[in-house]
PDB file of C-alpha atoms in Angstrom:
ATOM      1  CA  MET E 636      77.625-131.305-175.026  1.00 63.00           C
ATOM      2  CA  GLU E 637      75.147-132.906-172.507  1.00 58.00           C
ATOM      3  CA  TYR E 638      72.369-130.344-170.788  1.00 60.00           C
ATOM      4  CA  LYS E 639      70.267-131.496-168.209  1.00 59.00           C
ATOM      5  CA  LYS E 640      67.865-128.573-166.799  1.00 60.00           C
ATOM      6  CA  GLY E 641      68.809-126.963-163.419  1.00 56.00           C
ATOM      7  CA  ALA E 642      66.534-129.137-161.471  1.00 50.00           C
ATOM      8  CA  GLU E 643      68.372-132.224-162.041  1.00 61.00           C
ATOM      9  CA  ASN E 644      71.502-133.635-160.749  1.00 67.00           C
ATOM     10  CA  ILE E 645      74.626-133.019-162.611  1.00 66.00           C
ATOM     11  CA  LEU E 646      74.910-136.606-162.513  1.00 73.00           C
ATOM     12  CA  ALA E 647      72.137-137.408-164.731  1.00 76.00           C
ATOM     13  CA  GLY E 648      74.128-135.258-167.472  1.00 79.00           C
ATOM     14  CA  MET E 649      77.375-137.081-166.702  1.00 83.00           C
ATOM     15  CA  ASN E 650      75.526-140.478-166.984  1.00 86.00           C
ATOM     16  CA  GLN E 651      74.281-139.518-170.567  1.00 87.00           C
ATOM     17  CA  ALA E 652      77.641-138.054-171.362  1.00 89.00           C
ATOM     18  CA  ARG E 653      79.288-141.411-170.200  1.00 90.00           C
ATOM     19  CA  PHE E 654      77.134-143.058-172.922  1.00 89.00           C
ATOM     20  CA  TYR E 655      78.060-140.749-175.701  1.00 91.00           C
ATOM     21  CA  LEU E 656      81.598-141.179-174.881  1.00 92.00           C
ATOM     22  CA  VAL E 657      81.667-144.993-175.179  1.00 89.00           C
ATOM     23  CA  SER E 658      79.453-144.608-178.650  1.00 88.00           C
ATOM     24  CA  ALA E 659      81.874-142.387-179.846  1.00 91.00           C
ATOM     25  CA  CYS E 660      84.890-144.671-178.889  1.00 90.00           C
ATOM     26  CA  ARG E 661      83.428-147.785-180.522  1.00 85.00           C
ATOM     27  CA  TYR E 662      82.896-145.656-183.593  1.00 86.00           C
ATOM     28  CA  LEU E 663      86.449-144.667-183.879  1.00 89.00           C
ATOM     29  CA  ALA E 664      87.495-148.432-183.065  1.00 86.00           C
ATOM     30  CA  SER E 665      85.291-149.437-186.059  1.00 83.00           C
ATOM     31  CA  LEU E 666      87.429-147.176-188.161  1.00 86.00           C
ATOM     32  CA  GLY E 667      90.701-148.615-186.443  1.00 87.00           C
ATOM     33  CA  ILE E 668      91.336-145.699-184.547  1.00 90.00           C
ATOM     34  CA  PHE E 669      92.764-146.334-181.128  1.00 90.00           C
ATOM     35  CA  ASP E 670      94.350-144.508-177.708  1.00 91.00           C
ATOM     36  CA  PHE E 671      92.864-141.271-179.179  1.00 93.00           C
ATOM     37  CA  PRO E 672      90.807-139.158-176.625  1.00 94.00           C
ATOM     38  CA  VAL E 673      87.015-138.252-177.222  1.00 94.00           C
ATOM     39  CA  PHE E 674      85.551-135.405-174.975  1.00 94.00           C
ATOM     40  CA  ALA E 675      82.140-134.675-173.632  1.00 93.00           C
ATOM     41  CA  VAL E 676      81.074-131.664-171.468  1.00 91.00           C
ATOM     42  CA  ALA E 677      77.960-132.458-169.093  1.00 88.00           C
ATOM     43  CA  THR E 678      76.459-129.157-168.088  1.00 85.00           C
ATOM     44  CA  GLN E 679      74.035-128.169-165.531  1.00 82.00           C
ATOM     45  CA  GLY E 680      72.788-124.960-165.738  1.00 81.00           C
ATOM     46  CA  PHE E 681      75.916-122.462-165.754  1.00 86.00           C
ATOM     47  CA  LYS E 682      78.419-125.061-164.836  1.00 87.00           C
ATOM     48  CA  GLY E 683      79.929-127.431-167.518  1.00 89.00           C
ATOM     49  CA  ARG E 684      82.196-130.732-166.559  1.00 89.00           C
ATOM     50  CA  LEU E 685      84.822-132.021-168.733  1.00 92.00           C
ATOM     51  CA  LEU E 686      84.752-135.828-169.538  1.00 93.00           C
ATOM     52  CA  CYS E 687      87.353-137.989-171.463  1.00 94.00           C
ATOM     53  CA  ALA E 688      87.479-141.326-172.959  1.00 95.00           C
ATOM     54  CA  TRP E 689      89.447-143.556-175.532  1.00 94.00           C
ATOM     55  CA  SER E 690      89.496-147.073-176.720  1.00 90.00           C
ATOM     56  CA  ILE E 691      92.309-149.254-176.638  1.00 88.00           C
ATOM     57  CA  PRO E 692      93.031-152.099-179.559  1.00 85.00           C
ATOM     58  CA  PRO E 693      92.615-155.815-179.252  1.00 78.00           C
ATOM     59  CA  ASP E 694      95.537-157.184-177.482  1.00 72.00           C
ATOM     60  CA  SER E 695      96.209-160.361-179.731  1.00 56.00           C
ATOM     61  CA  GLU E 696      95.610-161.907-183.198  1.00 56.00           C
ATOM     62  CA  ASN E 697      93.508-164.483-180.934  1.00 46.00           C
ATOM     63  CA  HIS E 698      91.358-161.970-179.767  1.00 49.00           C
ATOM     64  CA  LYS E 699      90.916-160.533-183.452  1.00 50.00           C
ATOM     65  CA  ALA E 700      90.061-163.986-184.598  1.00 48.00           C
ATOM     66  CA  ASP E 701      86.865-164.244-182.330  1.00 48.00           C
ATOM     67  CA  GLY E 702      85.160-161.489-184.715  1.00 50.00           C
ATOM     68  CA  GLY E 703      82.298-159.433-183.947  1.00 50.00           C
ATOM     69  CA  ILE E 704      82.448-155.876-181.860  1.00 48.00           C
ATOM     70  CA  SER E 705      84.538-157.581-179.184  1.00 50.00           C
ATOM     71  CA  ALA E 706      87.512-158.058-181.826  1.00 51.00           C
ATOM     72  CA  MET E 707      87.602-154.457-182.474  1.00 58.00           C
ATOM     73  CA  TYR E 708      88.922-153.356-179.134  1.00 61.00           C
ATOM     74  CA  ASP E 709      89.626-154.282-175.758  1.00 72.00           C
ATOM     75  CA  GLY E 710      87.872-151.585-173.958  1.00 82.00           C
ATOM     76  CA  VAL E 711      87.095-148.052-173.395  1.00 88.00           C
ATOM     77  CA  TYR E 712      88.856-146.033-170.630  1.00 91.00           C
ATOM     78  CA  MET E 713      87.138-143.128-168.977  1.00 92.00           C
ATOM     79  CA  ALA E 714      88.486-140.223-167.202  1.00 91.00           C
ATOM     80  CA  ASP E 715      85.382-138.887-165.127  1.00 84.00           C
ATOM     81  CA  THR E 716      86.527-138.073-161.717  1.00 85.00           C
ATOM     82  CA  ASN E 717      88.331-135.099-160.577  1.00 88.00           C
ATOM     83  CA  CYS E 718      87.146-133.480-163.830  1.00 86.00           C
ATOM     84  CA  PRO E 719      87.868-129.894-165.027  1.00 91.00           C
ATOM     85  CA  GLU E 720      84.864-127.653-164.411  1.00 92.00           C
ATOM     86  CA  TRP E 721      83.748-124.234-165.426  1.00 94.00           C
ATOM     87  CA  ASP E 722      81.228-122.062-164.215  1.00 93.00           C
ATOM     88  CA  ILE E 723      80.616-119.713-167.252  1.00 90.00           C
ATOM     89  CA  THR E 724      79.207-116.790-165.098  1.00 93.00           C
ATOM     90  CA  ASP E 725      82.748-116.313-163.748  1.00 94.00           C
ATOM     91  CA  PRO E 726      84.479-114.042-166.592  1.00 94.00           C
ATOM     92  CA  SER E 727      87.976-115.874-166.058  1.00 95.00           C
ATOM     93  CA  GLN E 728      86.405-119.498-166.174  1.00 94.00           C
ATOM     94  CA  ALA E 729      84.290-118.649-169.337  1.00 94.00           C
ATOM     95  CA  VAL E 730      87.685-117.357-171.071  1.00 95.00           C
ATOM     96  CA  LYS E 731      89.318-120.455-169.852  1.00 94.00           C
ATOM     97  CA  PHE E 732      86.468-122.496-171.268  1.00 94.00           C
ATOM     98  CA  ALA E 733      86.614-120.870-174.515  1.00 94.00           C
ATOM     99  CA  MET E 734      90.576-121.417-174.620  1.00 95.00           C
ATOM    100  CA  PHE E 735      89.937-125.109-173.882  1.00 94.00           C
ATOM    101  CA  LEU E 736      87.483-125.193-177.191  1.00 93.00           C
ATOM    102  CA  ILE E 737      89.872-123.124-179.092  1.00 95.00           C
ATOM    103  CA  SER E 738      92.679-125.824-178.069  1.00 94.00           C
ATOM    104  CA  LEU E 739      90.302-128.634-179.340  1.00 92.00           C
ATOM    105  CA  LYS E 740      89.864-127.131-182.760  1.00 93.00           C
ATOM    106  CA  ASN E 741      93.638-126.105-183.188  1.00 95.00           C
ATOM    107  CA  ASN E 742      95.270-129.188-181.902  1.00 94.00           C
ATOM    108  CA  TYR E 743      92.715-132.029-181.617  1.00 92.00           C
ATOM    109  CA  VAL E 744      90.683-131.928-185.032  1.00 92.00           C
ATOM    110  CA  PRO E 745      94.208-131.803-187.215  1.00 94.00           C
ATOM    111  CA  GLU E 746      95.514-134.903-185.225  1.00 94.00           C
ATOM    112  CA  LEU E 747      92.058-136.649-185.755  1.00 93.00           C
ATOM    113  CA  LEU E 748      92.377-135.916-189.422  1.00 94.00           C
ATOM    114  CA  LYS E 749      95.992-137.431-189.425  1.00 95.00           C
ATOM    115  CA  LYS E 750      94.951-140.823-187.984  1.00 94.00           C
ATOM    116  CA  PHE E 751      91.856-140.851-190.168  1.00 93.00           C
ATOM    117  CA  LYS E 752      94.283-140.566-193.065  1.00 94.00           C
ATOM    118  CA  GLU E 753      96.484-143.406-191.437  1.00 93.00           C
ATOM    119  CA  VAL E 754      93.630-145.814-191.885  1.00 91.00           C
ATOM    120  CA  GLU E 755      91.555-144.355-194.804  1.00 90.00           C
ATOM    121  CA  GLU E 756      92.876-146.994-197.318  1.00 91.00           C
ATOM    122  CA  ASP E 757      92.059-149.996-194.813  1.00 87.00           C
ATOM    123  CA  ILE E 758      88.272-148.363-194.859  1.00 84.00           C
ATOM    124  CA  LYS E 759      88.310-148.271-198.368  1.00 86.00           C
ATOM    125  CA  ALA E 760      89.377-151.598-198.979  1.00 85.00           C
ATOM    126  CA  GLU E 761      86.802-152.964-196.216  1.00 81.00           C
ATOM    127  CA  LEU E 762      84.061-150.972-197.872  1.00 80.00           C
ATOM    128  CA  ALA E 763      84.896-152.151-201.343  1.00 81.00           C
ATOM    129  CA  LYS E 764      84.805-155.914-200.162  1.00 78.00           C
ATOM    130  CA  MET E 765      81.195-154.953-198.826  1.00 73.00           C
ATOM    131  CA  ASP E 766      80.303-153.847-202.133  1.00 71.00           C
ATOM    132  CA  ASP E 767      81.380-157.035-203.733  1.00 68.00           C
ATOM    133  CA  LYS E 768      79.590-158.941-201.161  1.00 69.00           C
ATOM    134  CA  VAL E 769      82.782-160.795-199.850  1.00 66.00           C
ATOM    135  CA  ALA E 770      81.502-162.929-196.768  1.00 65.00           C
ATOM    136  CA  GLY E 771      82.514-161.416-193.384  1.00 64.00           C
ATOM    137  CA  ALA E 772      83.423-158.099-195.183  1.00 64.00           C
ATOM    138  CA  GLY E 773      82.412-154.851-193.145  1.00 68.00           C
ATOM    139  CA  GLU E 774      81.950-156.538-189.782  1.00 68.00           C
ATOM    140  CA  ARG E 775      84.091-153.981-187.877  1.00 68.00           C
ATOM    141  CA  PHE E 776      81.480-151.377-189.322  1.00 70.00           C
ATOM    142  CA  LYS E 777      78.476-153.086-187.590  1.00 66.00           C
ATOM    143  CA  TRP E 778      78.857-151.605-184.033  1.00 59.00           C
ATOM    144  CA  ALA E 779      75.448-150.001-183.608  1.00 64.00           C
ATOM    145  CA  VAL E 780      72.511-151.565-182.027  1.00 66.00           C
ATOM    146  CA  THR E 781      70.498-151.254-185.389  1.00 68.00           C
ATOM    147  CA  HIS E 782      73.122-153.809-186.670  1.00 63.00           C
ATOM    148  CA  GLN E 783      73.126-156.118-183.732  1.00 62.00           C
ATOM    149  CA  ARG E 784      69.339-156.408-184.120  1.00 63.00           C
ATOM    150  CA  LYS E 785      69.638-157.863-187.446  1.00 66.00           C
ATOM    151  CA  GLU E 786      72.504-160.284-186.742  1.00 63.00           C
ATOM    152  CA  GLY E 787      73.937-162.592-184.272  1.00 62.00           C
ATOM    153  CA  VAL E 788      72.543-163.412-180.757  1.00 57.00           C
ATOM    154  CA  LEU E 789      70.429-160.173-180.516  1.00 61.00           C
ATOM    155  CA  LYS E 790      68.586-160.993-183.683  1.00 64.00           C
ATOM    156  CA  SER E 791      68.017-164.546-182.152  1.00 68.00           C
ATOM    157  CA  LEU E 792      66.354-163.079-179.041  1.00 68.00           C
ATOM    158  CA  VAL E 793      64.182-160.806-180.883  1.00 68.00           C
ATOM    159  CA  ASP E 794      63.349-163.777-182.851  1.00 75.00           C
ATOM    160  CA  LEU E 795      62.229-165.868-180.122  1.00 75.00           C
ATOM    161  CA  LEU E 796      60.402-162.991-178.144  1.00 77.00           C
ATOM    162  CA  ALA E 797      58.295-162.640-181.617  1.00 81.00           C
ATOM    163  CA  GLU E 798      57.798-166.626-181.563  1.00 84.00           C
ATOM    164  CA  SER E 799      56.864-166.420-177.860  1.00 81.00           C
ATOM    165  CA  GLU E 800      54.326-163.475-178.357  1.00 83.00           C
ATOM    166  CA  LYS E 801      52.483-165.151-181.386  1.00 84.00           C
ATOM    167  CA  ALA E 802      52.098-168.366-179.252  1.00 82.00           C
ATOM    168  CA  GLU E 803      50.635-166.272-176.447  1.00 81.00           C
ATOM    169  CA  GLN E 804      48.049-164.452-178.689  1.00 80.00           C
ATOM    170  CA  LYS E 805      47.047-168.098-180.183  1.00 78.00           C
ATOM    171  CA  SER E 806      46.628-169.430-176.531  1.00 75.00           C
ATOM    172  CA  LYS E 807      44.476-166.169-175.770  1.00 71.00           C
ATOM    173  CA  LYS E 808      42.370-166.791-178.607  1.00 70.00           C
ATOM    174  CA  ARG E 809      41.816-170.182-177.777  1.00 68.00           C
ATOM    175  CA  ARG E 810      40.722-169.352-174.368  1.00 64.00           C
ATOM    176  CA  VAL E 811      38.439-166.651-175.655  1.00 60.00           C
ATOM    177  CA  ASP E 812      36.985-169.088-178.339  1.00 60.00           C
ATOM    178  CA  SER E 813      36.387-171.943-175.528  1.00 62.00           C
ATOM    179  CA  GLU E 814      34.714-169.339-173.265  1.00 63.00           C
ATOM    180  CA  VAL E 815      32.117-168.248-175.686  1.00 60.00           C
ATOM    181  CA  GLU E 816      29.125-170.436-175.392  1.00 64.00           C
ATOM    182  CA  VAL E 817      27.555-171.129-178.548  1.00 59.00           C
ATOM    183  CA  PRO E 818      23.738-172.008-178.438  1.00 64.00           C
ATOM    184  CA  PRO E 819      22.658-175.632-179.494  1.00 67.00           C
ATOM    185  CA  PRO E 820      20.965-175.546-182.851  1.00 65.00           C
ATOM    186  CA  PRO E 821      17.315-175.907-183.009  1.00 65.00           C
TER     187      PRO E 821
END
C-alpha cells in the first residue's frame, strides 16, 4: 500500500508502487516462483488504485547459464492501466474493496503457500550449498542492491569511484601545499 498525501498527484504513488511490484517480483523469482501475481494499491486521499505484476521464467538453458540476476527471470509484466479504483467514501465501493482484500486473503495466500512448497526443497538445497561455501551457490538470492554493491560490476564502479575521490583529495592537498608560501630561513 503506497499512500501519497492529498496535495500530490496519484501518479507519484503509482510510480512508487511500481517499484515495490518489481522488487516483489524479483524476490519471488529468486525463490523460483514465476507467473504469480503481486499486487499493490496506490492511494491518494480516499481513493485507491490497484496495480498488478508478475515475473516470467528464463526462456532457455542458455539464458540461465549467463548467471546473475538476468538468469533468474526474463522480465516483469505489469498491469497498471485501466486499473480498478475504489473511493472508500462511497459505502458500496468500500465494501467492494473489502471484498477484494478478503478474496486476496482467502484465495491468493493459500496459492502462494502452495507455490512456495513446490520450491521449498530447492531453496533448502541452495541454502545448504551456501553454508558449505560451494562456489557460485546462492547467486539467485543476491537480488538486492546491497548484494550488487558487494560484487560484480557495481562493486567495480564503487571501487573506481572511491579511487577517483582519493586521487582528487591528494591533488587538492598538493595544490594547497604548493600555494602556501613558506618564508625563507633566517
